[in-house]
Amino acid sequence: MLTERQREIVKATVPLLETGGEALITHFYQTMLGEYPEVRPLFNQAHQQSGAQPRALAHSVLMYAKNIDRLENLGNLPAQIINKHVALQVQAEHYPIVGACLLRAIREVLGAEIATDEVIAAWAAAYQQLADILIAAERSVYEQTAAAEGGWRGARAFKLVQKQAESAEITSFYLEPADGGAVITHQPGQYIGLRVVVDGLEQRRNYSLSAPTNGKSYRISVKREAGGKVSNHLHDQLQVGDTLELFPPAGHFTLQAAARPLVLISGGVGITPTLPMLQAALPTGREITFIHCARDRGVHAFREKIDALASSHEQLTRRYCYDQADAGDEVDAQGLLSTERLAQWLPESRDADVYFLGPRGFMRSVKQSLRELGVPDAQVHYEFFGPAEALA
């Protein structure tokens, strides 16, 4: 049980986390991934090398410390963490490893004069409180998913039945369960975890589900990343008839029912979760604005699909913005998606629901523009492909 004294000690470390949290978390990851190989598949090494994972965890630890006595102020952060954990199948036995390495990093980075026994004991109690909350929530999700029609727990073998290039960089993979059974339905915007072995090492990744739910199969649409171990393996090695191990769908970035106008904004491969959102919203009759930004026509995936939907649904307006456009590309704008351009494309009433996803810089710009344009914060929704970093 976390005492009031321990809460005060944890909050007193906030200034240290604000200035040195990323260095502490980097040390934590080096220790854990170096000494506990069993947890390595849970972490994308590209995110480690770029610093995205340490930054994201440092932000989460800081927010937890700041709100240790007001956990309700964390907003969507716990849901983001729980869904990421569920998609990768984080288990209760992983938490003691993380806790031990975190406390060790606090001691070794801050030093014994600052990280006294009392400070370590306070952080141990704080970590255990958080671990208990997450473990209980994740256990509940695992049990509900396994009990649902078409549900399962852990890994399930799926066969690749179709592989289709969608652009110069993005390929879709159509997957059906090898056992021939049903699959649990997913919400528009959710993603799925997969497990593959690349060069003898287990790797786990999350990919958005890019097609509406049908109870029989799933589709993911994957961008080939330069140097990406898993994306290149899927593009180059996985062939029709091969099998993959999938974990059940997860994710809280899902389309919410409403009558307000809907705006879907994506950049690059961020288009993938907006596709099932769009297809789910069209039958409701609500006004929809679909905005997609890409480098050029060659990397713009699913354009023909969106064009066809726009031509057959009067309530759908689509806008395309390319960094580089050639004659005949039929784009609405060239260059960045500026606040001024977004102001022209949004519905006249700013009382709209906006969902957006794309590269981090793109998302930061969109979020700032939406705030400047008066879209209510509570009606702005976004998700991260990788670690959940702050968009401040």
CSV table of C-alpha atoms in Angstrom, one decimal:
chain,number,residue,atom,x,y,z
A,1,MET,CA,0.0,0.0,0.0
A,2,LEU,CA,1.3,3.4,-1.0
A,3,THR,CA,1.5,5.7,2.0
A,4,GLU,CA,1.0,9.5,2.0
A,5,ARG,CA,4.7,9.9,2.8
A,6,GLN,CA,5.6,7.8,-0.2
A,7,ARG,CA,3.4,9.8,-2.5
A,8,GLU,CA,5.1,13.0,-1.4
A,9,ILE,CA,8.5,11.4,-2.0
A,10,VAL,CA,7.5,10.3,-5.5
A,11,LYS,CA,6.1,13.8,-6.4
A,12,ALA,CA,9.3,15.3,-5.0
A,13,THR,CA,11.3,13.5,-7.8
A,14,VAL,CA,9.3,15.1,-10.5
A,15,PRO,CA,11.9,17.9,-11.2
A,16,LEU,CA,14.5,15.2,-11.6
A,17,LEU,CA,12.4,13.3,-14.1
A,18,GLU,CA,11.7,16.5,-16.0
A,19,THR,CA,15.3,17.1,-16.5
A,20,GLY,CA,16.8,13.6,-16.6
A,21,GLY,CA,14.0,11.2,-17.1
A,22,GLU,CA,15.1,10.2,-20.6
A,23,ALA,CA,18.6,9.4,-19.5
A,24,LEU,CA,17.3,7.3,-16.6
A,25,ILE,CA,14.9,5.4,-18.8
A,26,THR,CA,17.6,4.8,-21.4
A,27,HIS,CA,19.8,3.3,-18.7
A,28,PHE,CA,16.8,1.2,-17.6
A,29,TYR,CA,16.3,-0.2,-21.1
A,30,GLN,CA,20.0,-1.0,-21.5
A,31,THR,CA,19.9,-3.0,-18.3
A,32,MET,CA,16.7,-4.8,-18.9
A,33,LEU,CA,17.2,-5.7,-22.5
A,34,GLY,CA,20.8,-6.7,-21.9
A,35,GLU,CA,20.1,-9.0,-18.9
A,36,TYR,CA,16.6,-10.3,-19.6
A,37,PRO,CA,16.4,-11.7,-23.2
A,38,GLU,CA,12.9,-13.1,-22.6
A,39,VAL,CA,11.5,-9.5,-22.8
A,40,ARG,CA,13.3,-8.4,-25.9
A,41,PRO,CA,10.6,-9.5,-28.4
A,42,LEU,CA,8.2,-7.1,-26.6
A,43,PHE,CA,10.3,-4.1,-27.7
A,44,ASN,CA,10.9,-2.7,-31.2
A,45,GLN,CA,14.7,-2.2,-31.4
A,46,ALA,CA,14.2,0.6,-34.0
A,47,HIS,CA,12.3,2.6,-31.5
A,48,GLN,CA,15.1,2.0,-29.0
A,49,GLN,CA,17.7,3.2,-31.4
A,50,SER,CA,15.7,6.3,-32.4
A,51,GLY,CA,15.0,7.2,-28.8
A,52,ALA,CA,11.3,7.1,-29.3
A,53,GLN,CA,10.7,4.3,-26.8
A,54,PRO,CA,12.8,5.9,-24.0
A,55,ARG,CA,11.1,9.3,-24.6
A,56,ALA,CA,7.6,7.7,-24.5
A,57,LEU,CA,8.3,5.7,-21.3
A,58,ALA,CA,10.0,8.8,-19.6
A,59,HIS,CA,6.8,10.8,-20.4
A,60,SER,CA,4.6,8.1,-19.0
A,61,VAL,CA,6.7,7.8,-15.8
A,62,LEU,CA,6.7,11.6,-15.4
A,63,MET,CA,2.9,11.8,-15.8
A,64,TYR,CA,2.4,9.0,-13.3
A,65,ALA,CA,4.7,10.7,-10.8
A,66,LYS,CA,3.0,14.1,-11.2
A,67,ASN,CA,-0.5,12.5,-10.8
A,68,ILE,CA,0.3,9.8,-8.2
A,69,ASP,CA,-2.5,11.0,-6.0
A,70,ARG,CA,-4.9,12.0,-8.9
A,71,LEU,CA,-4.7,9.1,-11.3
A,72,GLU,CA,-7.9,10.2,-13.0
A,73,ASN,CA,-5.9,13.1,-14.5
A,74,LEU,CA,-3.9,10.6,-16.6
A,75,GLY,CA,-6.8,10.6,-19.1
A,76,ASN,CA,-6.3,8.1,-22.0
A,77,LEU,CA,-2.7,7.2,-21.1
A,78,PRO,CA,-3.6,4.1,-19.1
A,79,ALA,CA,-5.8,2.9,-21.9
A,80,GLN,CA,-3.0,3.4,-24.4
A,81,ILE,CA,-0.6,1.4,-22.3
A,82,ILE,CA,-3.1,-1.4,-21.6
A,83,ASN,CA,-4.0,-1.8,-25.3
A,84,LYS,CA,-0.3,-1.8,-26.4
A,85,HIS,CA,0.5,-4.4,-23.8
A,86,VAL,CA,-2.5,-6.6,-24.7
A,87,ALA,CA,-1.6,-6.4,-28.4
A,88,LEU,CA,1.9,-7.7,-27.6
A,89,GLN,CA,0.7,-10.1,-25.0
A,90,VAL,CA,2.6,-8.6,-22.0
A,91,GLN,CA,2.1,-11.0,-19.1
A,92,ALA,CA,2.0,-10.6,-15.3
A,93,GLU,CA,5.4,-12.3,-15.0
A,94,HIS,CA,7.0,-9.5,-17.0
A,95,TYR,CA,6.2,-6.8,-14.4
A,96,PRO,CA,8.7,-7.9,-11.7
A,97,ILE,CA,11.5,-7.7,-14.3
A,98,VAL,CA,10.5,-4.2,-15.3
A,99,GLY,CA,10.2,-3.1,-11.7
A,100,ALA,CA,13.6,-4.5,-10.6
A,101,CYS,CA,15.3,-2.8,-13.5
A,102,LEU,CA,13.5,0.5,-13.0
A,103,LEU,CA,14.5,0.7,-9.3
A,104,ARG,CA,18.1,-0.2,-10.2
A,105,ALA,CA,18.2,2.5,-12.8
A,106,ILE,CA,16.9,5.1,-10.4
A,107,ARG,CA,19.6,4.1,-7.9
A,108,GLU,CA,22.5,4.0,-10.4
A,109,VAL,CA,21.6,7.1,-12.4
A,110,LEU,CA,20.6,9.4,-9.5
A,111,GLY,CA,23.1,8.1,-7.1
A,112,ALA,CA,22.8,6.8,-3.5
A,113,GLU,CA,22.7,10.4,-2.0
A,114,ILE,CA,19.5,11.2,-3.9
A,115,ALA,CA,18.1,7.7,-4.4
A,116,THR,CA,18.1,6.8,-0.7
A,117,ASP,CA,16.6,3.7,0.7
A,118,GLU,CA,13.4,5.7,1.5
A,119,VAL,CA,13.2,7.0,-2.1
A,120,ILE,CA,13.7,3.5,-3.5
A,121,ALA,CA,11.0,2.1,-1.2
A,122,ALA,CA,8.6,4.9,-2.2
A,123,TRP,CA,9.1,4.2,-5.9
A,124,ALA,CA,8.9,0.4,-5.3
A,125,ALA,CA,5.4,1.0,-3.7
A,126,ALA,CA,4.4,3.4,-6.5
A,127,TYR,CA,5.5,0.9,-9.2
A,128,GLN,CA,3.6,-1.9,-7.5
A,129,GLN,CA,0.5,0.1,-7.4
A,130,LEU,CA,0.7,0.8,-11.1
A,131,ALA,CA,1.6,-2.8,-11.9
A,132,ASP,CA,-1.4,-4.1,-10.0
A,133,ILE,CA,-3.7,-1.7,-11.9
A,134,LEU,CA,-2.3,-2.7,-15.3
A,135,ILE,CA,-2.1,-6.5,-14.6
A,136,ALA,CA,-5.8,-6.5,-13.4
A,137,ALA,CA,-7.0,-4.5,-16.4
A,138,GLU,CA,-5.0,-6.6,-18.9
A,139,ARG,CA,-6.2,-9.9,-17.3
A,140,SER,CA,-9.8,-8.7,-17.7
A,141,VAL,CA,-9.2,-8.0,-21.4
A,142,TYR,CA,-7.5,-11.3,-22.0
A,143,GLU,CA,-10.3,-13.2,-20.4
A,144,GLN,CA,-13.1,-11.3,-22.2
A,145,THR,CA,-11.4,-11.7,-25.6
A,146,ALA,CA,-10.9,-15.4,-25.1
A,147,ALA,CA,-14.5,-15.9,-24.1
A,148,ALA,CA,-15.9,-13.9,-27.0
A,149,GLU,CA,-17.2,-15.6,-30.2
A,150,GLY,CA,-14.2,-16.2,-32.4
A,151,GLY,CA,-11.8,-15.0,-29.7
A,152,TRP,CA,-8.6,-16.6,-28.4
A,153,ARG,CA,-5.8,-16.0,-26.0
A,154,GLY,CA,-2.1,-15.9,-26.9
A,155,ALA,CA,-0.9,-16.6,-30.4
A,156,ARG,CA,-3.1,-18.2,-33.1
A,157,ALA,CA,-1.9,-19.4,-36.5
A,158,PHE,CA,-3.2,-17.5,-39.5
A,159,LYS,CA,-2.6,-18.3,-43.2
A,160,LEU,CA,-1.8,-15.6,-45.8
A,161,VAL,CA,-4.4,-16.0,-48.5
A,162,GLN,CA,-3.7,-12.9,-50.5
A,163,LYS,CA,-0.9,-10.3,-50.9
A,164,GLN,CA,-1.6,-7.1,-52.7
A,165,ALA,CA,0.5,-4.1,-53.5
A,166,GLU,CA,-1.4,-0.9,-52.6
A,167,SER,CA,1.4,1.6,-53.5
A,168,ALA,CA,5.1,1.8,-54.0
A,169,GLU,CA,5.6,1.3,-50.3
A,170,ILE,CA,2.5,-0.3,-48.8
A,171,THR,CA,1.3,-3.9,-49.3
A,172,SER,CA,-1.9,-5.5,-47.9
A,173,PHE,CA,-1.8,-9.0,-46.3
A,174,TYR,CA,-5.1,-10.9,-46.1
A,175,LEU,CA,-5.1,-13.4,-43.3
A,176,GLU,CA,-7.4,-16.3,-42.4
A,177,PRO,CA,-7.2,-18.6,-39.3
A,178,ALA,CA,-5.4,-21.8,-40.1
A,179,ASP,CA,-7.9,-23.7,-38.0
A,180,GLY,CA,-10.8,-22.6,-40.2
A,181,GLY,CA,-12.7,-21.1,-37.3
A,182,ALA,CA,-14.3,-17.7,-36.8
A,183,VAL,CA,-12.4,-14.6,-35.7
A,184,ILE,CA,-13.4,-12.1,-33.1
A,185,THR,CA,-14.9,-8.9,-34.5
A,186,HIS,CA,-12.8,-5.7,-34.2
A,187,GLN,CA,-13.7,-2.1,-33.9
A,188,PRO,CA,-12.8,0.4,-36.7
A,189,GLY,CA,-9.4,1.8,-35.8
A,190,GLN,CA,-8.0,-1.1,-33.8
A,191,TYR,CA,-4.8,-3.0,-34.6
A,192,ILE,CA,-3.5,-6.5,-34.2
A,193,GLY,CA,-0.2,-7.9,-32.9
A,194,LEU,CA,1.8,-10.5,-34.7
A,195,ARG,CA,4.8,-12.7,-33.9
A,196,VAL,CA,7.4,-13.7,-36.4
A,197,VAL,CA,10.9,-15.1,-36.3
A,198,VAL,CA,13.4,-13.0,-38.4
A,199,ASP,CA,17.1,-14.1,-38.6
A,200,GLY,CA,16.5,-16.5,-35.7
A,201,LEU,CA,15.1,-13.9,-33.4
A,202,GLU,CA,11.5,-13.5,-32.3
A,203,GLN,CA,9.9,-10.2,-33.1
A,204,ARG,CA,6.5,-8.7,-32.2
A,205,ARG,CA,4.8,-5.8,-34.0
A,206,ASN,CA,1.4,-4.1,-34.1
A,207,TYR,CA,-0.3,-3.2,-37.4
A,208,SER,CA,-3.6,-1.4,-37.9
A,209,LEU,CA,-6.5,-3.5,-39.3
A,210,SER,CA,-7.2,-1.8,-42.6
A,211,ALA,CA,-10.5,-3.5,-43.6
A,212,PRO,CA,-13.9,-3.6,-41.9
A,213,THR,CA,-14.6,-6.5,-39.6
A,214,ASN,CA,-16.2,-9.6,-41.2
A,215,GLY,CA,-15.8,-12.4,-38.6
A,216,LYS,CA,-13.8,-14.5,-41.0
A,217,SER,CA,-10.4,-12.8,-41.7
A,218,TYR,CA,-8.2,-9.8,-41.1
A,219,ARG,CA,-6.3,-7.4,-43.4
A,220,ILE,CA,-3.2,-5.4,-42.4
A,221,SER,CA,-1.5,-3.0,-44.8
A,222,VAL,CA,2.2,-2.6,-44.0
A,223,LYS,CA,4.6,0.1,-45.2
A,224,ARG,CA,8.1,-1.1,-46.1
A,225,GLU,CA,10.4,0.8,-43.7
A,226,ALA,CA,14.0,1.4,-44.5
A,227,GLY,CA,15.9,-1.1,-42.4
A,228,GLY,CA,12.7,-2.4,-40.8
A,229,LYS,CA,13.3,-6.1,-39.9
A,230,VAL,CA,9.7,-7.1,-39.8
A,231,SER,CA,8.2,-4.9,-42.5
A,232,ASN,CA,10.9,-6.0,-45.0
A,233,HIS,CA,10.4,-9.7,-43.9
A,234,LEU,CA,6.7,-9.4,-44.6
A,235,HIS,CA,7.2,-7.7,-48.0
A,236,ASP,CA,10.0,-9.9,-49.2
A,237,GLN,CA,9.6,-13.3,-47.5
A,238,LEU,CA,6.0,-13.9,-46.6
A,239,GLN,CA,4.2,-15.6,-49.5
A,240,VAL,CA,0.6,-16.8,-50.0
A,241,GLY,CA,0.1,-20.1,-48.1
A,242,ASP,CA,2.6,-19.1,-45.3
A,243,THR,CA,1.5,-18.8,-41.7
A,244,LEU,CA,1.8,-16.0,-39.2
A,245,GLU,CA,1.0,-16.0,-35.5
A,246,LEU,CA,-1.5,-13.3,-34.5
A,247,PHE,CA,-2.7,-11.9,-31.2
A,248,PRO,CA,-6.3,-10.7,-30.8
A,249,PRO,CA,-7.2,-7.2,-31.9
A,250,ALA,CA,-6.7,-4.3,-29.4
A,251,GLY,CA,-6.7,-0.5,-29.3
A,252,HIS,CA,-8.8,2.3,-27.9
A,253,PHE,CA,-8.5,4.6,-31.0
A,254,THR,CA,-11.9,3.6,-32.3
A,255,LEU,CA,-14.7,5.3,-34.1
A,256,GLN,CA,-17.4,6.5,-31.7
A,257,ALA,CA,-21.0,6.8,-32.8
A,258,ALA,CA,-22.2,10.4,-33.2
A,259,ALA,CA,-24.3,12.5,-35.4
A,260,ARG,CA,-21.8,15.3,-35.7
A,261,PRO,CA,-19.7,15.8,-38.9
A,262,LEU,CA,-16.7,13.4,-39.0
A,263,VAL,CA,-13.3,14.4,-40.2
A,264,LEU,CA,-10.6,11.7,-40.9
A,265,ILE,CA,-7.1,13.1,-41.4
A,266,SER,CA,-4.1,10.8,-42.3
A,267,GLY,CA,-0.5,11.1,-43.4
A,268,GLY,CA,1.3,8.3,-45.2
A,269,VAL,CA,0.5,4.8,-43.9
A,270,GLY,CA,-1.7,6.5,-41.2
A,271,ILE,CA,-4.5,6.0,-43.7
A,272,THR,CA,-4.8,2.3,-42.7
A,273,PRO,CA,-7.1,2.7,-39.6
A,274,THR,CA,-9.1,5.5,-41.2
A,275,LEU,CA,-10.3,3.1,-43.9
A,276,PRO,CA,-12.5,0.9,-41.7
A,277,MET,CA,-13.6,4.1,-39.9
A,278,LEU,CA,-14.8,5.6,-43.1
A,279,GLN,CA,-16.6,2.5,-44.3
A,280,ALA,CA,-18.3,2.1,-40.9
A,281,ALA,CA,-19.5,5.7,-40.9
A,282,LEU,CA,-20.8,5.9,-44.4
A,283,PRO,CA,-24.1,4.0,-43.8
A,284,THR,CA,-25.0,6.3,-41.0
A,285,GLY,CA,-25.4,9.2,-43.3
A,286,ARG,CA,-23.2,11.6,-41.3
A,287,GLU,CA,-21.2,14.3,-43.1
A,288,ILE,CA,-17.7,13.0,-43.7
A,289,THR,CA,-14.5,14.8,-44.7
A,290,PHE,CA,-11.6,12.5,-45.6
A,291,ILE,CA,-8.2,14.3,-45.8
A,292,HIS,CA,-5.0,12.4,-46.8
A,293,CYS,CA,-1.5,13.6,-47.2
A,294,ALA,CA,1.3,11.8,-49.0
A,295,ARG,CA,4.7,12.5,-50.5
A,296,ASP,CA,3.5,11.9,-54.0
A,297,ARG,CA,1.1,9.8,-56.1
A,298,GLY,CA,3.3,6.8,-56.2
A,299,VAL,CA,3.1,6.3,-52.4
A,300,HIS,CA,-0.6,7.1,-52.1
A,301,ALA,CA,-2.3,3.9,-51.1
A,302,PHE,CA,-6.0,3.2,-51.6
A,303,ARG,CA,-6.7,6.3,-53.7
A,304,GLU,CA,-9.0,4.4,-56.1
A,305,LYS,CA,-11.0,3.0,-53.2
A,306,ILE,CA,-11.5,6.4,-51.7
A,307,ASP,CA,-12.4,8.0,-55.0
A,308,ALA,CA,-15.0,5.3,-55.7
A,309,LEU,CA,-16.6,5.8,-52.3
A,310,ALA,CA,-16.7,9.6,-52.8
A,311,SER,CA,-18.3,9.2,-56.2
A,312,SER,CA,-21.1,7.0,-54.7
A,313,HIS,CA,-21.7,8.9,-51.4
A,314,GLU,CA,-22.8,12.5,-51.6
A,315,GLN,CA,-22.0,13.1,-47.9
A,316,LEU,CA,-18.3,12.2,-48.4
A,317,THR,CA,-15.8,14.9,-49.4
A,318,ARG,CA,-12.2,13.8,-50.0
A,319,ARG,CA,-9.2,16.0,-50.1
A,320,TYR,CA,-5.6,15.0,-51.1
A,321,CYS,CA,-2.4,16.9,-50.4
A,322,TYR,CA,0.9,15.9,-51.9
A,323,ASP,CA,4.4,17.1,-51.1
A,324,GLN,CA,5.3,16.7,-54.7
A,325,ALA,CA,2.6,16.7,-57.4
A,326,ASP,CA,2.9,16.2,-61.2
A,327,ALA,CA,0.5,17.2,-63.9
A,328,GLY,CA,-2.5,14.9,-63.9
A,329,ASP,CA,-2.2,13.8,-60.3
A,330,GLU,CA,-5.5,15.6,-59.5
A,331,VAL,CA,-4.6,16.8,-56.0
A,332,ASP,CA,-6.4,19.5,-54.0
A,333,ALA,CA,-3.2,21.0,-52.7
A,334,GLN,CA,0.6,20.7,-52.8
A,335,GLY,CA,2.9,21.2,-49.8
A,336,LEU,CA,2.2,20.9,-46.1
A,337,LEU,CA,-1.2,20.6,-44.5
A,338,SER,CA,-1.2,24.2,-43.1
A,339,THR,CA,-3.7,25.6,-40.6
A,340,GLU,CA,-5.0,27.9,-43.4
A,341,ARG,CA,-5.6,24.9,-45.7
A,342,LEU,CA,-7.2,22.9,-43.0
A,343,ALA,CA,-9.5,25.8,-42.2
A,344,GLN,CA,-10.8,25.7,-45.8
A,345,TRP,CA,-11.4,21.9,-45.7
A,346,LEU,CA,-13.0,21.5,-42.3
A,347,PRO,CA,-16.8,21.6,-42.0
A,348,GLU,CA,-18.1,25.1,-41.4
A,349,SER,CA,-19.2,24.2,-38.0
A,350,ARG,CA,-16.2,23.3,-35.8
A,351,ASP,CA,-18.5,21.1,-33.8
A,352,ALA,CA,-17.0,18.0,-35.5
A,353,ASP,CA,-15.3,14.7,-34.5
A,354,VAL,CA,-11.8,14.6,-35.8
A,355,TYR,CA,-9.6,11.5,-35.9
A,356,PHE,CA,-6.0,11.8,-37.2
A,357,LEU,CA,-2.9,9.6,-37.5
A,358,GLY,CA,0.4,9.9,-39.3
A,359,PRO,CA,4.1,10.7,-38.6
A,360,ARG,CA,4.8,12.4,-35.3
A,361,GLY,CA,5.6,15.9,-36.8
A,362,PHE,CA,2.5,15.7,-38.9
A,363,MET,CA,0.4,14.8,-35.9
A,364,ARG,CA,1.8,17.6,-33.8
A,365,SER,CA,1.0,20.1,-36.5
A,366,VAL,CA,-2.5,18.8,-37.0
A,367,LYS,CA,-3.3,18.9,-33.3
A,368,GLN,CA,-2.1,22.5,-33.0
A,369,SER,CA,-4.1,23.5,-36.0
A,370,LEU,CA,-7.3,21.9,-34.8
A,371,ARG,CA,-6.9,23.8,-31.5
A,372,GLU,CA,-6.3,27.1,-33.2
A,373,LEU,CA,-9.4,26.5,-35.4
A,374,GLY,CA,-11.6,25.9,-32.5
A,375,VAL,CA,-12.3,22.2,-32.7
A,376,PRO,CA,-13.2,21.1,-29.1
A,377,ASP,CA,-10.3,19.1,-27.5
A,378,ALA,CA,-12.7,16.4,-26.3
A,379,GLN,CA,-13.7,15.7,-30.0
A,380,VAL,CA,-10.1,15.3,-31.2
A,381,HIS,CA,-8.8,11.8,-31.3
A,382,TYR,CA,-5.4,10.4,-32.3
A,383,GLU,CA,-3.2,7.3,-32.0
A,384,PHE,CA,0.5,6.4,-32.4
A,385,PHE,CA,1.9,3.6,-34.5
A,386,GLY,CA,4.8,3.3,-32.2
A,387,PRO,CA,5.4,4.4,-28.6
A,388,ALA,CA,2.8,6.8,-27.2
A,389,GLU,CA,4.8,10.0,-27.1
A,390,ALA,CA,3.5,13.5,-26.1
A,391,LEU,CA,2.4,15.8,-28.9
A,392,ALA,CA,3.2,19.0,-26.9
